[in-house]
mmCIF file of C-alpha atoms in Angstrom:
data_model
loop_
_atom_site.group_PDB
_atom_site.id
_atom_site.type_symbol
_atom_site.label_atom_id
_atom_site.label_comp_id
_atom_site.label_asym_id
_atom_site.label_seq_id
_atom_site.Cartn_x
_atom_site.Cartn_y
_atom_site.Cartn_z
ATOM 1 C CA UNK I 1 -72.515 41.655 -66.223
ATOM 2 C CA UNK I 2 -73.799 40.685 -69.638
ATOM 3 C CA UNK I 3 -70.442 39.190 -70.645
ATOM 4 C CA UNK I 4 -70.270 37.270 -67.352
ATOM 5 C CA UNK I 5 -73.716 35.779 -68.023
ATOM 6 C CA UNK I 6 -72.691 34.747 -71.528
ATOM 7 C CA UNK I 7 -69.516 33.191 -70.150
ATOM 8 C CA UNK I 8 -71.521 31.192 -67.611
ATOM 9 C CA UNK I 9 -73.866 29.941 -70.306
ATOM 10 C CA UNK I 10 -70.904 29.023 -72.471
ATOM 11 C CA UNK I 11 -69.302 27.055 -69.637
ATOM 12 C CA UNK I 12 -72.566 25.208 -68.987
ATOM 13 C CA UNK I 13 -73.087 24.422 -72.681
ATOM 14 C CA UNK I 14 -71.010 21.181 -72.874
ATOM 15 C CA UNK I 15 -72.812 19.616 -69.886
ATOM 16 C CA UNK I 16 -76.149 20.796 -71.240
ATOM 17 C CA UNK I 17 -75.462 19.138 -74.594
ATOM 18 C CA UNK I 18 -74.384 15.874 -72.925
ATOM 19 C CA UNK I 19 -77.496 15.778 -70.720
ATOM 20 C CA UNK I 20 -79.741 16.630 -73.664
ATOM 21 C CA UNK I 21 -78.261 13.909 -75.910
ATOM 22 C CA UNK I 22 -77.846 11.103 -73.399
ATOM 23 C CA UNK I 23 -80.650 11.782 -70.892
ATOM 24 C CA UNK I 24 -83.446 13.963 -72.203
ATOM 25 C CA UNK I 25 -83.474 12.703 -75.813
ATOM 26 C CA UNK I 26 -83.657 8.977 -74.858
ATOM 27 C CA UNK I 27 -86.447 9.745 -72.355
ATOM 28 C CA UNK I 28 -88.392 11.642 -75.007
ATOM 29 C CA UNK I 29 -87.922 8.765 -77.457
ATOM 30 C CA UNK I 30 -89.161 6.232 -74.897
ATOM 31 C CA UNK I 31 -92.195 8.416 -74.199
ATOM 32 C CA UNK I 32 -92.992 8.696 -77.911
ATOM 33 C CA UNK I 33 -92.541 4.972 -78.593
ATOM 34 C CA UNK I 34 -94.835 4.150 -75.667
ATOM 35 C CA UNK I 35 -97.772 5.323 -77.835
ATOM 36 C CA UNK I 36 -96.786 3.217 -80.845
ATOM 37 C CA UNK I 37 -98.440 -0.012 -81.859
ATOM 38 C CA UNK I 38 -96.973 -3.459 -82.277
ATOM 39 C CA UNK I 39 -97.804 -6.712 -84.007
ATOM 40 C CA UNK I 40 -96.224 -10.105 -83.532
ATOM 41 C CA UNK I 41 -93.495 -9.271 -86.029
ATOM 42 C CA UNK I 42 -93.185 -5.498 -86.165
ATOM 43 C CA UNK I 43 -93.869 -2.147 -84.556
ATOM 44 C CA UNK I 44 -95.430 0.844 -86.273
ATOM 45 C CA UNK I 45 -95.690 4.578 -85.455
ATOM 46 C CA UNK I 46 -99.055 5.583 -84.061
ATOM 47 C CA UNK I 47 -100.693 7.597 -81.332
ATOM 48 C CA UNK I 48 -102.780 5.251 -79.253
ATOM 49 C CA UNK I 49 -103.266 4.399 -75.597
ATOM 50 C CA UNK I 50 -103.478 0.628 -76.010
ATOM 51 C CA UNK I 51 -100.210 0.000 -74.174
ATOM 52 C CA UNK I 52 -101.257 2.095 -71.186
ATOM 53 C CA UNK I 53 -104.742 0.609 -71.261
ATOM 54 C CA UNK I 54 -103.253 -2.871 -71.020
ATOM 55 C CA UNK I 55 -100.991 -1.831 -68.149
ATOM 56 C CA UNK I 56 -103.767 -0.393 -65.998
ATOM 57 C CA UNK I 57 -106.361 -2.972 -67.013
ATOM 58 C CA UNK I 58 -104.368 -6.169 -66.499
ATOM 59 C CA UNK I 59 -104.585 -7.873 -63.116
ATOM 60 C CA UNK I 60 -101.238 -9.578 -63.817
ATOM 61 C CA UNK I 61 -99.469 -6.255 -64.369
ATOM 62 C CA UNK I 62 -101.056 -4.769 -61.251
ATOM 63 C CA UNK I 63 -99.873 -7.780 -59.267
ATOM 64 C CA UNK I 64 -96.367 -7.284 -60.660
ATOM 65 C CA UNK I 65 -96.445 -3.651 -59.536
ATOM 66 C CA UNK I 66 -97.615 -4.869 -56.139
ATOM 67 C CA UNK I 67 -94.617 -7.211 -55.954
ATOM 68 C CA UNK I 68 -92.342 -4.317 -56.855
ATOM 69 C CA UNK I 69 -93.725 -2.146 -54.048
ATOM 70 C CA UNK I 70 -93.460 -5.072 -51.632
ATOM 71 C CA UNK I 71 -89.795 -5.690 -52.490
ATOM 72 C CA UNK I 72 -89.054 -1.973 -52.322
ATOM 73 C CA UNK I 73 -90.730 -1.381 -48.965
ATOM 74 C CA UNK I 74 -89.235 -4.475 -47.320
ATOM 75 C CA UNK I 75 -85.753 -3.771 -48.679
ATOM 76 C CA UNK I 76 -85.952 -0.106 -47.659
ATOM 77 C CA UNK I 77 -86.992 -0.977 -44.097
ATOM 78 C CA UNK I 78 -84.275 -3.630 -43.705
ATOM 79 C CA UNK I 79 -81.493 -1.536 -45.243
ATOM 80 C CA UNK I 80 -82.504 1.476 -43.148
ATOM 81 C CA UNK I 81 -82.407 -0.539 -39.918
ATOM 82 C CA UNK I 82 -79.067 -2.164 -40.759
ATOM 83 C CA UNK I 83 -77.543 0.942 -42.310
ATOM 84 C CA UNK I 84 -78.514 3.214 -39.435
ATOM 85 C CA UNK I 85 -77.178 0.733 -36.864
ATOM 86 C CA UNK I 86 -73.858 0.263 -38.657
ATOM 87 C CA UNK I 87 -73.414 3.990 -39.267
ATOM 88 C CA UNK I 88 -74.316 4.784 -35.640
ATOM 89 C CA UNK I 89 -71.748 2.294 -34.361
ATOM 90 C CA UNK I 90 -69.010 3.624 -36.640
ATOM 91 C CA UNK I 91 -69.767 7.282 -35.950
ATOM 92 C CA UNK I 92 -70.312 7.233 -32.174
ATOM 93 C CA UNK I 93 -68.718 4.100 -30.758
ATOM 94 C CA UNK I 94 -65.476 3.879 -32.745
ATOM 95 C CA UNK I 95 -63.231 6.638 -31.437
ATOM 96 C CA UNK I 96 -60.050 5.884 -33.377
ATOM 97 C CA UNK I 97 -60.183 7.446 -36.853
ATOM 98 C CA UNK I 98 -57.963 4.747 -38.358
ATOM 99 C CA UNK I 99 -60.107 1.947 -36.980
ATOM 100 C CA UNK I 100 -63.227 3.814 -38.085
ATOM 101 C CA UNK I 101 -61.895 4.084 -41.634
ATOM 102 C CA UNK I 102 -60.809 0.445 -41.635
ATOM 103 C CA UNK I 103 -64.212 -0.798 -40.485
ATOM 104 C CA UNK I 104 -65.922 1.428 -43.037
ATOM 105 C CA UNK I 105 -63.756 -0.015 -45.813
ATOM 106 C CA UNK I 106 -64.575 -3.479 -44.506
ATOM 107 C CA UNK I 107 -68.217 -2.771 -45.296
ATOM 108 C CA UNK I 108 -67.259 -2.186 -48.942
ATOM 109 C CA UNK I 109 -65.597 -5.602 -49.415
ATOM 110 C CA UNK I 110 -68.734 -7.180 -50.972
ATOM 111 C CA UNK I 111 -68.609 -4.488 -53.664
ATOM 112 C CA UNK I 112 -65.261 -5.793 -54.840
ATOM 113 C CA UNK I 113 -67.151 -8.502 -56.727
ATOM 114 C CA UNK I 114 -70.020 -8.226 -59.191
ATOM 115 C CA UNK I 115 -73.662 -8.215 -58.173
ATOM 116 C CA UNK I 116 -74.231 -11.511 -59.971
ATOM 117 C CA UNK I 117 -71.551 -13.328 -57.994
ATOM 118 C CA UNK I 118 -72.789 -11.918 -54.690
ATOM 119 C CA UNK I 119 -76.327 -12.870 -55.580
ATOM 120 C CA UNK I 120 -75.552 -16.420 -56.681
ATOM 121 C CA UNK I 121 -73.448 -16.986 -53.568
ATOM 122 C CA UNK I 122 -76.721 -17.231 -51.615
ATOM 123 C CA UNK I 123 -77.918 -20.242 -53.623
ATOM 124 C CA UNK I 124 -75.679 -22.900 -51.999
ATOM 125 C CA UNK I 125 -76.276 -21.299 -48.599
ATOM 126 C CA UNK I 126 -80.073 -21.166 -48.767
ATOM 127 C CA UNK I 127 -80.695 -24.283 -50.866
ATOM 128 C CA UNK I 128 -82.490 -27.417 -49.714
ATOM 129 C CA UNK I 129 -79.183 -29.042 -48.841
ATOM 130 C CA UNK I 130 -77.439 -25.758 -48.089
ATOM 131 C CA UNK I 131 -75.644 -24.596 -44.986
ATOM 132 C CA UNK I 132 -78.675 -22.783 -43.568
ATOM 133 C CA UNK I 133 -80.904 -25.857 -43.663
ATOM 134 C CA UNK I 134 -78.153 -28.087 -42.329
ATOM 135 C CA UNK I 135 -77.641 -25.712 -39.407
ATOM 136 C CA UNK I 136 -81.385 -25.543 -38.659
ATOM 137 C CA UNK I 137 -81.716 -29.332 -38.697
ATOM 138 C CA UNK I 138 -78.501 -29.753 -36.730
ATOM 139 C CA UNK I 139 -79.823 -27.515 -33.953
ATOM 140 C CA UNK I 140 -83.125 -29.374 -33.932
ATOM 141 C CA UNK I 141 -85.147 -26.310 -34.970
ATOM 142 C CA UNK I 142 -86.641 -28.193 -37.913
ATOM 143 C CA UNK I 143 -86.725 -31.825 -38.943
ATOM 144 C CA UNK I 144 -86.940 -31.205 -42.701
ATOM 145 C CA UNK I 145 -85.301 -28.664 -44.989
ATOM 146 C CA UNK I 146 -87.084 -25.304 -45.109
ATOM 147 C CA UNK I 147 -88.309 -24.769 -48.654
ATOM 148 C CA UNK I 148 -89.013 -21.020 -48.548
ATOM 149 C CA UNK I 149 -85.397 -19.976 -47.913
ATOM 150 C CA UNK I 150 -84.560 -20.113 -51.623
ATOM 151 C CA UNK I 151 -86.526 -19.197 -54.759
ATOM 152 C CA UNK I 152 -89.038 -17.152 -52.822
ATOM 153 C CA UNK I 153 -89.855 -13.565 -51.916
ATOM 154 C CA UNK I 154 -87.668 -14.017 -48.832
ATOM 155 C CA UNK I 155 -84.583 -14.834 -50.912
ATOM 156 C CA UNK I 156 -85.293 -11.931 -53.275
ATOM 157 C CA UNK I 157 -85.520 -9.427 -50.402
ATOM 158 C CA UNK I 158 -82.462 -10.945 -48.713
ATOM 159 C CA UNK I 159 -80.425 -10.516 -51.905
ATOM 160 C CA UNK I 160 -81.641 -6.938 -52.302
ATOM 161 C CA UNK I 161 -80.633 -6.123 -48.735
ATOM 162 C CA UNK I 162 -77.216 -7.677 -49.303
ATOM 163 C CA UNK I 163 -76.697 -5.766 -52.536
ATOM 164 C CA UNK I 164 -77.891 -2.326 -51.500
ATOM 165 C CA UNK I 165 -77.321 -1.867 -47.754
ATOM 166 C CA UNK I 166 -74.067 0.007 -48.376
ATOM 167 C CA UNK I 167 -76.012 2.643 -50.306
ATOM 168 C CA UNK I 168 -77.793 3.358 -47.032
ATOM 169 C CA UNK I 169 -74.730 3.114 -44.782
ATOM 170 C CA UNK I 170 -72.577 5.632 -46.655
ATOM 171 C CA UNK I 171 -74.862 8.725 -46.652
ATOM 172 C CA UNK I 172 -76.075 8.088 -43.096
ATOM 173 C CA UNK I 173 -72.523 7.682 -41.823
ATOM 174 C CA UNK I 174 -71.411 10.770 -43.736
ATOM 175 C CA UNK I 175 -74.171 12.773 -42.044
ATOM 176 C CA UNK I 176 -73.589 11.371 -38.569
ATOM 177 C CA UNK I 177 -69.879 12.195 -38.482
ATOM 178 C CA UNK I 178 -70.781 15.853 -39.092
ATOM 179 C CA UNK I 179 -73.001 16.098 -36.010
ATOM 180 C CA UNK I 180 -71.505 18.450 -33.444
ATOM 181 C CA UNK I 181 -70.640 16.297 -30.426
ATOM 182 C CA UNK I 182 -71.137 19.296 -28.135
ATOM 183 C CA UNK I 183 -74.886 19.042 -28.794
ATOM 184 C CA UNK I 184 -74.911 15.497 -27.464
ATOM 185 C CA UNK I 185 -72.792 16.453 -24.456
ATOM 186 C CA UNK I 186 -75.101 19.377 -23.688
ATOM 187 C CA UNK I 187 -78.131 17.096 -23.859
ATOM 188 C CA UNK I 188 -76.484 14.648 -21.474
ATOM 189 C CA UNK I 189 -75.571 17.438 -19.081
ATOM 190 C CA UNK I 190 -79.227 18.449 -19.019
ATOM 191 C CA UNK I 191 -80.304 14.927 -18.092
ATOM 192 C CA UNK I 192 -81.418 13.610 -21.487
ATOM 193 C CA UNK I 193 -81.495 9.836 -21.777
ATOM 194 C CA UNK I 194 -79.879 7.927 -24.619
ATOM 195 C CA UNK I 195 -83.255 7.387 -26.274
ATOM 196 C CA UNK I 196 -84.074 11.096 -26.048
ATOM 197 C CA UNK I 197 -80.719 12.004 -27.586
ATOM 198 C CA UNK I 198 -81.329 9.523 -30.380
ATOM 199 C CA UNK I 199 -84.860 10.684 -31.193
ATOM 200 C CA UNK I 200 -84.415 14.437 -30.641
ATOM 201 C CA UNK I 201 -80.865 15.067 -31.878
ATOM 202 C CA UNK I 202 -79.300 12.262 -33.875
ATOM 203 C CA UNK I 203 -82.255 11.150 -36.018
ATOM 204 C CA UNK I 204 -83.406 14.706 -36.952
ATOM 205 C CA UNK I 205 -79.846 15.714 -37.886
ATOM 206 C CA UNK I 206 -79.399 12.474 -39.839
ATOM 207 C CA UNK I 207 -82.536 12.939 -41.961
ATOM 208 C CA UNK I 208 -80.648 14.222 -45.037
ATOM 209 C CA UNK I 209 -78.462 11.100 -45.071
ATOM 210 C CA UNK I 210 -81.468 8.862 -44.524
ATOM 211 C CA UNK I 211 -83.296 10.485 -47.429
ATOM 212 C CA UNK I 212 -80.306 10.211 -49.770
ATOM 213 C CA UNK I 213 -79.841 6.550 -48.884
ATOM 214 C CA UNK I 214 -83.567 5.923 -49.276
ATOM 215 C CA UNK I 215 -83.574 7.488 -52.740
ATOM 216 C CA UNK I 216 -80.677 5.268 -53.817
ATOM 217 C CA UNK I 217 -82.261 2.094 -52.452
ATOM 218 C CA UNK I 218 -85.767 2.792 -53.772
ATOM 219 C CA UNK I 219 -84.547 3.708 -57.263
ATOM 220 C CA UNK I 220 -82.219 0.686 -57.481
ATOM 221 C CA UNK I 221 -84.744 -1.851 -56.208
ATOM 222 C CA UNK I 222 -87.617 -0.604 -58.369
ATOM 223 C CA UNK I 223 -85.438 -0.681 -61.479
ATOM 224 C CA UNK I 224 -83.787 -4.042 -60.794
ATOM 225 C CA UNK I 225 -84.791 -7.133 -62.768
ATOM 226 C CA UNK I 226 -81.947 -9.645 -62.669
ATOM 227 C CA UNK I 227 -82.113 -10.202 -58.897
ATOM 228 C CA UNK I 228 -85.785 -11.149 -58.991
ATOM 229 C CA UNK I 229 -85.179 -13.508 -61.883
ATOM 230 C CA UNK I 230 -82.359 -15.426 -60.200
ATOM 231 C CA UNK I 231 -83.443 -15.389 -56.567
ATOM 232 C CA UNK I 232 -87.097 -16.215 -57.193
ATOM 233 C CA UNK I 233 -86.273 -19.030 -59.598
ATOM 234 C CA UNK I 234 -88.392 -17.220 -62.205
ATOM 235 C CA UNK I 235 -91.429 -17.791 -59.974
ATOM 236 C CA UNK I 236 -91.981 -14.101 -59.309
ATOM 237 C CA UNK I 237 -91.581 -10.849 -61.201
ATOM 238 C CA UNK I 238 -91.265 -7.122 -60.740
ATOM 239 C CA UNK I 239 -91.666 -4.211 -63.135
ATOM 240 C CA UNK I 240 -88.055 -4.420 -64.299
ATOM 241 C CA UNK I 241 -88.555 -8.057 -65.186
ATOM 242 C CA UNK I 242 -91.732 -7.153 -67.054
ATOM 243 C CA UNK I 243 -89.829 -4.613 -69.141
ATOM 244 C CA UNK I 244 -87.032 -7.125 -69.790
ATOM 245 C CA UNK I 245 -89.533 -9.730 -70.980
ATOM 246 C CA UNK I 246 -91.220 -7.254 -73.336
ATOM 247 C CA UNK I 247 -87.854 -6.306 -74.834
ATOM 248 C CA UNK I 248 -86.986 -9.987 -75.267
ATOM 249 C CA UNK I 249 -90.243 -10.434 -77.175
ATOM 250 C CA UNK I 250 -89.508 -7.298 -79.259
ATOM 251 C CA UNK I 251 -92.568 -5.571 -77.799
ATOM 252 C CA UNK I 252 -90.812 -2.226 -77.534
ATOM 253 C CA UNK I 253 -93.930 -0.026 -77.289
ATOM 254 C CA UNK I 254 -95.224 -2.051 -74.348
ATOM 255 C CA UNK I 255 -91.789 -1.962 -72.697
ATOM 256 C CA UNK I 256 -91.612 1.806 -73.263
ATOM 257 C CA UNK I 257 -95.045 2.358 -71.710
ATOM 258 C CA UNK I 258 -94.106 0.272 -68.679
ATOM 259 C CA UNK I 259 -90.854 2.230 -68.386
ATOM 260 C CA UNK I 260 -92.715 5.537 -68.424
ATOM 261 C CA UNK I 261 -95.107 4.379 -65.705
ATOM 262 C CA UNK I 262 -92.189 3.076 -63.635
ATOM 263 C CA UNK I 263 -90.270 6.334 -64.061
ATOM 264 C CA UNK I 264 -93.276 8.408 -63.016
ATOM 265 C CA UNK I 265 -93.834 6.131 -60.017
ATOM 266 C CA UNK I 266 -90.210 6.449 -58.886
ATOM 267 C CA UNK I 267 -90.315 10.222 -59.308
ATOM 268 C CA UNK I 268 -93.496 10.438 -57.224
ATOM 269 C CA UNK I 269 -91.957 8.333 -54.449
ATOM 270 C CA UNK I 270 -88.783 10.438 -54.464
ATOM 271 C CA UNK I 271 -90.814 13.657 -54.480
ATOM 272 C CA UNK I 272 -92.700 12.486 -51.400
ATOM 273 C CA UNK I 273 -89.381 11.743 -49.675
ATOM 274 C CA UNK I 274 -88.001 15.160 -50.525
ATOM 275 C CA UNK I 275 -90.994 16.803 -48.836
ATOM 276 C CA UNK I 276 -89.619 15.683 -45.474
ATOM 277 C CA UNK I 277 -86.120 17.136 -45.779
ATOM 278 C CA UNK I 278 -84.062 19.496 -47.922
ATOM 279 C CA UNK I 279 -81.156 17.357 -49.093
ATOM 280 C CA UNK I 280 -79.566 20.315 -50.909
ATOM 281 C CA UNK I 281 -77.999 21.241 -47.569
ATOM 282 C CA UNK I 282 -76.333 17.829 -47.541
ATOM 283 C CA UNK I 283 -75.159 18.023 -51.144
#
């Protein structure tokens, strides 16, 4: 038994070393640097709370965090609605396995190009003279181009939904295809309506997939910075953009402090999600 335990530890050693060097050590370094001081031209080791005091005492930073939560909540709600609908259609309305696989692969086509290209592709569509405005004016819905379609919170959320919906579709679909169809048939035989089957069988059994997809979407949106920069026309910001700006100005302690607060925030949000379901059964 003792030799088996030593062998297990020995087998886990390489992964432990990799995680310690490339995950834990950088996080510890960021945490330490977050207490350092900085001048206009240099940074210096110290133990002070000035960076955190600025974060929690600045109305601008608090507004940026508010924008981040707004983008995250709106993107999560939209991707959940779209992802659940797409996964439900593929899992329960497409009977042929080949067609099901083909349609699922069709959903991955946007991922064959980079995020930047997919993001920028919205600019000519949503612009003042873009296809969306031309269609609206052509149908008589509006007489002038709609200004808020591009370089606004709407365009930022739209780009996020476009970029990250697949991260919601995949785990939900993977969970739905595992649902025992006999449960649904039994519910129908006992007179359950479609809504009752959805709310009492499908959604509860799909919770692990919903939580996994939600974790992906929340973590990606809260850490993103390039999408907000491009799609808002630099008129808005989120926490990722704040960190990027601090790094560009060589204010590494401030960027580290913001990163720590963001990491803690994401972990709290994920912890709250995990209270609702045990995703270890899904993994």
